XYZ file of C-alpha atoms in Angstrom:
360
model
C -128.803 150.756 4.014
C -129.621 153.862 2.014
C -133.329 153.936 1.158
C -135.018 155.788 -1.663
C -136.289 159.136 -0.323
C -140.087 159.143 -0.054
C -141.989 161.678 -2.138
C -142.770 163.994 0.752
C -139.035 164.713 1.068
C -138.626 165.650 -2.600
C -142.128 167.015 -3.220
C -143.362 168.396 0.106
C -146.877 169.717 0.577
C -147.584 173.249 1.717
C -148.895 174.118 5.156
C -152.393 174.540 3.748
C -152.480 170.796 3.021
C -151.575 169.442 6.424
C -152.870 169.718 9.976
C -150.582 171.349 12.510
C -150.975 171.288 16.284
C -148.755 173.053 18.823
C -146.976 170.903 21.395
C -146.400 172.081 24.938
C -144.638 170.750 27.998
C -144.078 171.915 31.574
C -140.679 173.220 32.624
C -140.336 170.286 35.044
C -141.674 166.795 34.456
C -142.791 163.979 36.768
C -140.494 160.970 36.998
C -143.170 158.563 35.799
C -141.790 157.692 32.372
C -144.675 159.283 30.446
C -144.221 162.016 27.899
C -144.400 165.622 29.077
C -145.514 166.635 25.567
C -149.187 167.495 25.068
C -151.469 169.653 22.957
C -154.528 171.535 24.185
C -155.467 172.726 20.686
C -158.025 169.972 20.036
C -161.646 170.368 21.064
C -163.931 167.392 21.579
C -167.708 167.142 21.373
C -170.545 169.512 20.413
C -170.289 172.205 21.609
C -166.535 171.831 21.704
C -164.971 171.090 25.088
C -161.520 172.664 24.840
C -159.922 171.997 28.196
C -158.580 168.502 27.427
C -154.817 167.975 27.095
C -153.967 165.193 24.631
C -150.623 163.483 24.238
C -149.860 162.234 20.722
C -148.573 158.729 21.350
C -146.630 156.561 18.875
C -146.456 153.838 21.527
C -150.118 152.789 21.432
C -153.083 152.276 19.113
C -155.584 153.667 21.621
C -157.213 157.073 21.455
C -158.799 157.826 24.826
C -159.974 160.614 27.101
C -160.661 160.921 30.816
C -164.389 161.023 31.510
C -166.456 162.760 34.158
C -167.716 159.235 34.894
C -164.348 158.478 36.458
C -164.381 159.416 40.131
C -161.314 157.500 41.354
C -158.299 159.157 42.904
C -156.279 158.603 39.726
C -158.777 160.695 37.739
C -158.925 163.569 40.227
C -156.028 165.652 38.807
C -157.329 165.549 35.240
C -159.574 167.685 33.112
C -162.489 165.523 32.019
C -164.761 165.168 29.017
C -168.457 165.314 29.842
C -170.247 163.133 27.296
C -173.686 164.215 28.541
C -172.920 167.771 27.439
C -172.131 166.753 23.855
C -175.013 166.455 21.396
C -172.788 164.521 18.944
C -171.645 161.853 21.417
C -172.547 158.202 20.775
C -171.879 155.142 22.900
C -170.760 152.126 20.858
C -171.112 149.248 23.261
C -170.585 147.967 26.781
C -167.645 148.612 29.088
C -164.290 146.994 28.323
C -160.966 146.662 30.098
C -157.786 147.791 28.317
C -154.460 146.590 29.661
C -151.405 148.806 29.160
C -149.028 146.252 30.663
C -146.676 147.636 33.291
C -148.336 151.027 32.990
C -151.684 149.886 34.358
C -155.163 149.432 32.935
C -158.320 151.405 32.322
C -162.020 150.685 32.022
C -163.519 152.264 28.923
C -166.757 152.672 27.019
C -166.283 152.446 23.221
C -167.512 155.792 21.877
C -167.803 158.127 18.904
C -167.726 161.908 18.844
C -166.057 164.718 16.944
C -162.631 166.273 17.360
C -162.200 169.916 16.421
C -158.797 170.872 15.017
C -157.724 174.488 14.476
C -159.217 175.841 11.227
C -160.773 172.444 10.434
C -164.327 171.137 10.283
C -165.278 168.508 12.898
C -163.742 165.069 12.465
C -165.816 162.078 13.587
C -163.607 159.636 15.509
C -163.950 156.455 17.506
C -162.290 156.627 20.914
C -162.262 155.117 24.383
C -164.171 156.990 27.074
C -162.181 156.194 30.213
C -164.296 155.620 33.302
C -161.690 154.113 35.647
C -157.899 153.971 35.977
C -155.987 151.209 37.717
C -152.395 152.283 38.303
C -150.797 155.265 39.974
C -149.131 156.304 36.714
C -152.418 157.593 35.308
C -152.714 159.980 38.243
C -149.255 161.366 37.473
C -149.934 161.916 33.772
C -149.780 165.524 32.640
C -152.176 164.809 29.773
C -155.897 164.049 30.182
C -156.106 161.756 27.169
C -154.063 160.201 24.400
C -154.169 159.956 20.612
C -152.608 156.711 19.405
C -150.378 156.559 16.323
C -149.443 152.849 16.069
C -146.950 151.579 13.515
C -149.573 149.719 11.487
C -152.922 150.594 10.023
C -155.723 148.572 11.637
C -157.605 146.026 9.574
C -160.688 145.934 11.796
C -163.141 148.816 11.765
C -164.183 150.949 13.501
C -160.759 152.087 14.650
C -159.548 154.780 17.029
C -156.370 155.347 14.985
C -156.504 159.070 14.284
C -154.337 159.014 11.155
C -156.701 156.520 9.514
C -159.691 158.724 10.359
C -157.882 161.764 8.948
C -157.154 159.847 5.743
C -160.668 158.450 5.294
C -162.283 161.843 5.845
C -159.783 163.552 3.517
C -158.254 165.807 6.155
C -154.862 164.712 4.885
C -154.639 164.108 1.156
C -151.211 163.102 -0.112
C -149.027 161.627 2.598
C -149.937 159.383 5.508
C -147.306 160.654 7.911
C -147.015 162.340 11.302
C -144.010 164.498 12.122
C -142.739 166.031 15.360
C -140.267 168.635 16.572
C -139.762 170.294 19.921
C -137.455 173.143 20.921
C -136.770 172.589 24.606
C -134.940 175.888 25.027
C -137.822 177.946 23.630
C -140.523 175.626 25.056
C -142.340 175.336 21.720
C -143.058 172.389 19.439
C -145.390 170.975 16.828
C -146.959 167.795 15.528
C -147.957 167.793 11.848
C -150.329 165.279 10.256
C -149.881 164.819 6.501
C -146.694 166.850 6.122
C -143.425 168.145 7.540
C -142.478 171.629 8.697
C -139.209 171.839 6.749
C -138.327 175.197 8.269
C -137.434 173.382 11.494
C -135.026 170.747 10.194
C -131.660 170.613 8.478
C -132.403 168.890 5.173
C -128.738 167.910 4.776
C -129.053 165.605 7.786
C -132.136 163.613 6.726
C -131.802 159.925 7.619
C -134.454 157.564 6.200
C -134.641 154.483 8.430
C -136.498 151.243 7.767
C -138.698 149.922 10.563
C -138.396 146.406 11.927
C -141.095 143.765 11.934
C -141.782 142.893 15.551
C -144.884 140.656 15.647
C -145.266 140.585 19.427
C -145.600 144.378 19.612
C -147.089 145.735 16.398
C -148.030 149.037 17.972
C -144.428 150.223 18.364
C -142.321 151.974 15.740
C -139.178 149.860 15.894
C -135.828 150.443 14.227
C -132.395 148.893 14.677
C -130.147 150.686 17.135
C -126.763 149.720 15.714
C -124.895 150.758 18.819
C -125.117 152.899 21.909
C -121.832 154.089 23.351
C -120.556 156.291 26.130
C -118.071 158.941 24.979
C -115.887 160.207 27.812
C -114.021 163.453 28.398
C -110.628 161.753 28.085
C -111.425 160.608 24.532
C -112.223 157.009 25.447
C -115.493 155.251 24.666
C -117.365 152.244 25.989
C -120.069 150.237 24.258
C -123.386 149.727 26.052
C -125.612 148.042 23.456
C -125.249 146.647 19.941
C -127.993 145.879 17.419
C -131.115 146.016 19.547
C -134.728 146.620 18.528
C -135.334 150.249 19.421
C -138.771 151.857 19.703
C -139.260 155.611 19.219
C -142.193 156.363 21.494
C -143.599 159.885 21.754
C -145.693 158.612 24.666
C -142.573 158.088 26.766
C -140.135 160.539 28.328
C -137.231 158.212 29.082
C -135.137 155.224 28.030
C -137.070 152.170 29.165
C -137.233 148.427 28.709
C -135.402 145.176 29.344
C -133.511 145.245 32.693
C -130.382 143.833 31.012
C -130.352 146.733 28.551
C -131.028 149.343 31.225
C -128.401 147.893 33.560
C -125.801 147.867 30.785
C -126.435 151.582 30.196
C -126.469 152.536 33.858
C -123.241 150.647 34.479
C -121.366 152.768 31.952
C -123.070 156.083 32.751
C -122.559 155.866 36.522
C -119.202 154.056 36.367
C -120.553 151.042 38.241
C -122.508 153.196 40.677
C -119.699 155.651 41.443
C -121.793 158.582 40.214
C -125.384 159.182 41.373
C -128.602 158.518 39.449
C -130.302 161.387 41.309
C -128.733 164.821 41.704
C -129.924 167.374 44.216
C -128.876 171.038 44.283
C -126.458 172.639 44.944
C -124.902 169.802 42.918
C -125.533 169.823 39.153
C -125.288 167.268 36.351
C -122.073 168.916 35.181
C -120.386 168.211 38.518
C -119.871 164.575 37.468
C -117.959 163.165 34.463
C -120.966 161.481 32.877
C -120.370 160.467 29.255
C -122.046 161.832 26.164
C -124.257 159.096 24.724
C -123.706 158.184 21.081
C -126.668 156.484 19.403
C -125.808 155.092 15.958
C -128.892 154.656 13.759
C -128.598 153.666 10.092
C -124.942 154.744 10.116
C -125.603 158.184 11.606
C -124.386 159.126 15.092
C -126.698 161.130 17.353
C -125.113 162.665 20.450
C -126.938 163.063 23.730
C -125.070 165.057 26.411
C -125.805 164.376 30.097
C -128.137 167.370 30.480
C -130.380 165.717 27.863
C -130.598 162.251 29.435
C -131.183 163.527 32.947
C -134.729 164.844 33.453
C -135.380 167.811 35.700
C -138.207 166.946 38.089
C -138.039 170.168 40.129
C -136.000 173.331 40.409
C -133.461 171.483 42.536
C -133.520 167.828 41.406
C -132.504 165.814 38.337
C -133.033 162.066 37.690
C -131.280 159.734 35.271
C -133.833 158.976 32.553
C -133.401 155.194 32.425
C -136.154 152.945 33.805
C -136.921 149.234 33.876
C -140.222 148.303 32.255
C -141.965 145.077 33.177
C -142.973 142.694 30.388
C -140.425 144.220 28.001
C -137.971 141.373 27.472
C -135.571 142.222 24.632
C -137.237 145.617 24.151
C -135.574 148.998 24.397
C -137.373 152.278 23.794
C -136.871 155.988 24.142
C -139.156 158.978 24.219
C -138.772 162.723 24.436
C -135.392 162.429 26.187
C -134.036 161.671 22.705
C -136.845 163.001 20.499
C -136.330 166.566 21.734
C -132.928 166.476 19.988
C -134.219 165.465 16.518
C -137.063 166.110 14.093
C -138.944 162.839 13.565
C -141.395 161.670 10.902
C -143.433 158.484 11.224
C -144.386 157.116 7.780
C -147.278 154.618 7.594
C -147.117 153.896 3.860
C -143.407 153.125 3.540
C -142.848 151.831 7.091
C -140.078 154.363 7.563
C -138.965 156.645 10.341
C -137.219 159.775 9.086
C -134.787 161.511 11.420
C -133.187 164.897 10.903
C -131.196 167.250 13.058
C -133.059 170.474 13.915
C -132.046 173.975 12.879
C -132.583 175.325 16.361
């Protein structure tokens, strides 16, 4: 269905009216399913503590940061926020437990402090001060904290949803959107709040997609994946999935979800297990006739060659980026494995996701 283009596509704001943060990632990424994207351009507290790496996560509503109060093994690898060293820090209540499902859980103290964006005055935000992690995945995270961008605006205040705080404090004026691009080859990227960097996308390829209502998981940005197919070198194709709820999750690095969905994809990609899911040098991904993946979204086909859906975990090893996720019956999601091939805008007001092919 062709939707009416939102105003920010026909009347975009200039860079002076939105907040831009650089995105980074390591050359190699851990095989833990979490995004390798992060920004270290945000300071937190007074005076500003600038060593925290935040991931910008469209898969959760929670904004959180690792605390110096956390002394467990899972916290050891992370840079930590020291609340005692911030004169603007406030505690907002007693400790709580937050469950991230299959990912694990954390113990937090509800808190308020300021975030410092480049060239911006301090922004007061509510967030979760993490004092304990339960789950090995938190130890493997590249980021030290997360900024949640859920698909719905919260109705209960206070809220740790950053976009709502930006809107209320007039840091973004016209459009309640967050947009992303990442150039894997050049190792540079950007997240923009309140606008789009049009210099990075091909405007002729803009695809405005309606989101789905999915009551059991309101945090996710869900769209309909019309089909996912394997395109082979001999010109043949094979269908993997048809009309499934598909979450675009910047907090993930891989295809994840329902075992039936993942198995259907793996069956086609590996030719029933004939080709490996892990490749170790001197072998390369191109040594096997893996298909190009075709994702059809709102009538537009997006192609993902094998080197995009295998993640490189070291100089000599590549893993197929498809993982089962517990408690995700009938859910299918993808993260940077796909999102590094498109420019993506998440639109709160219209409940749209806008996809465009990049210029790079």
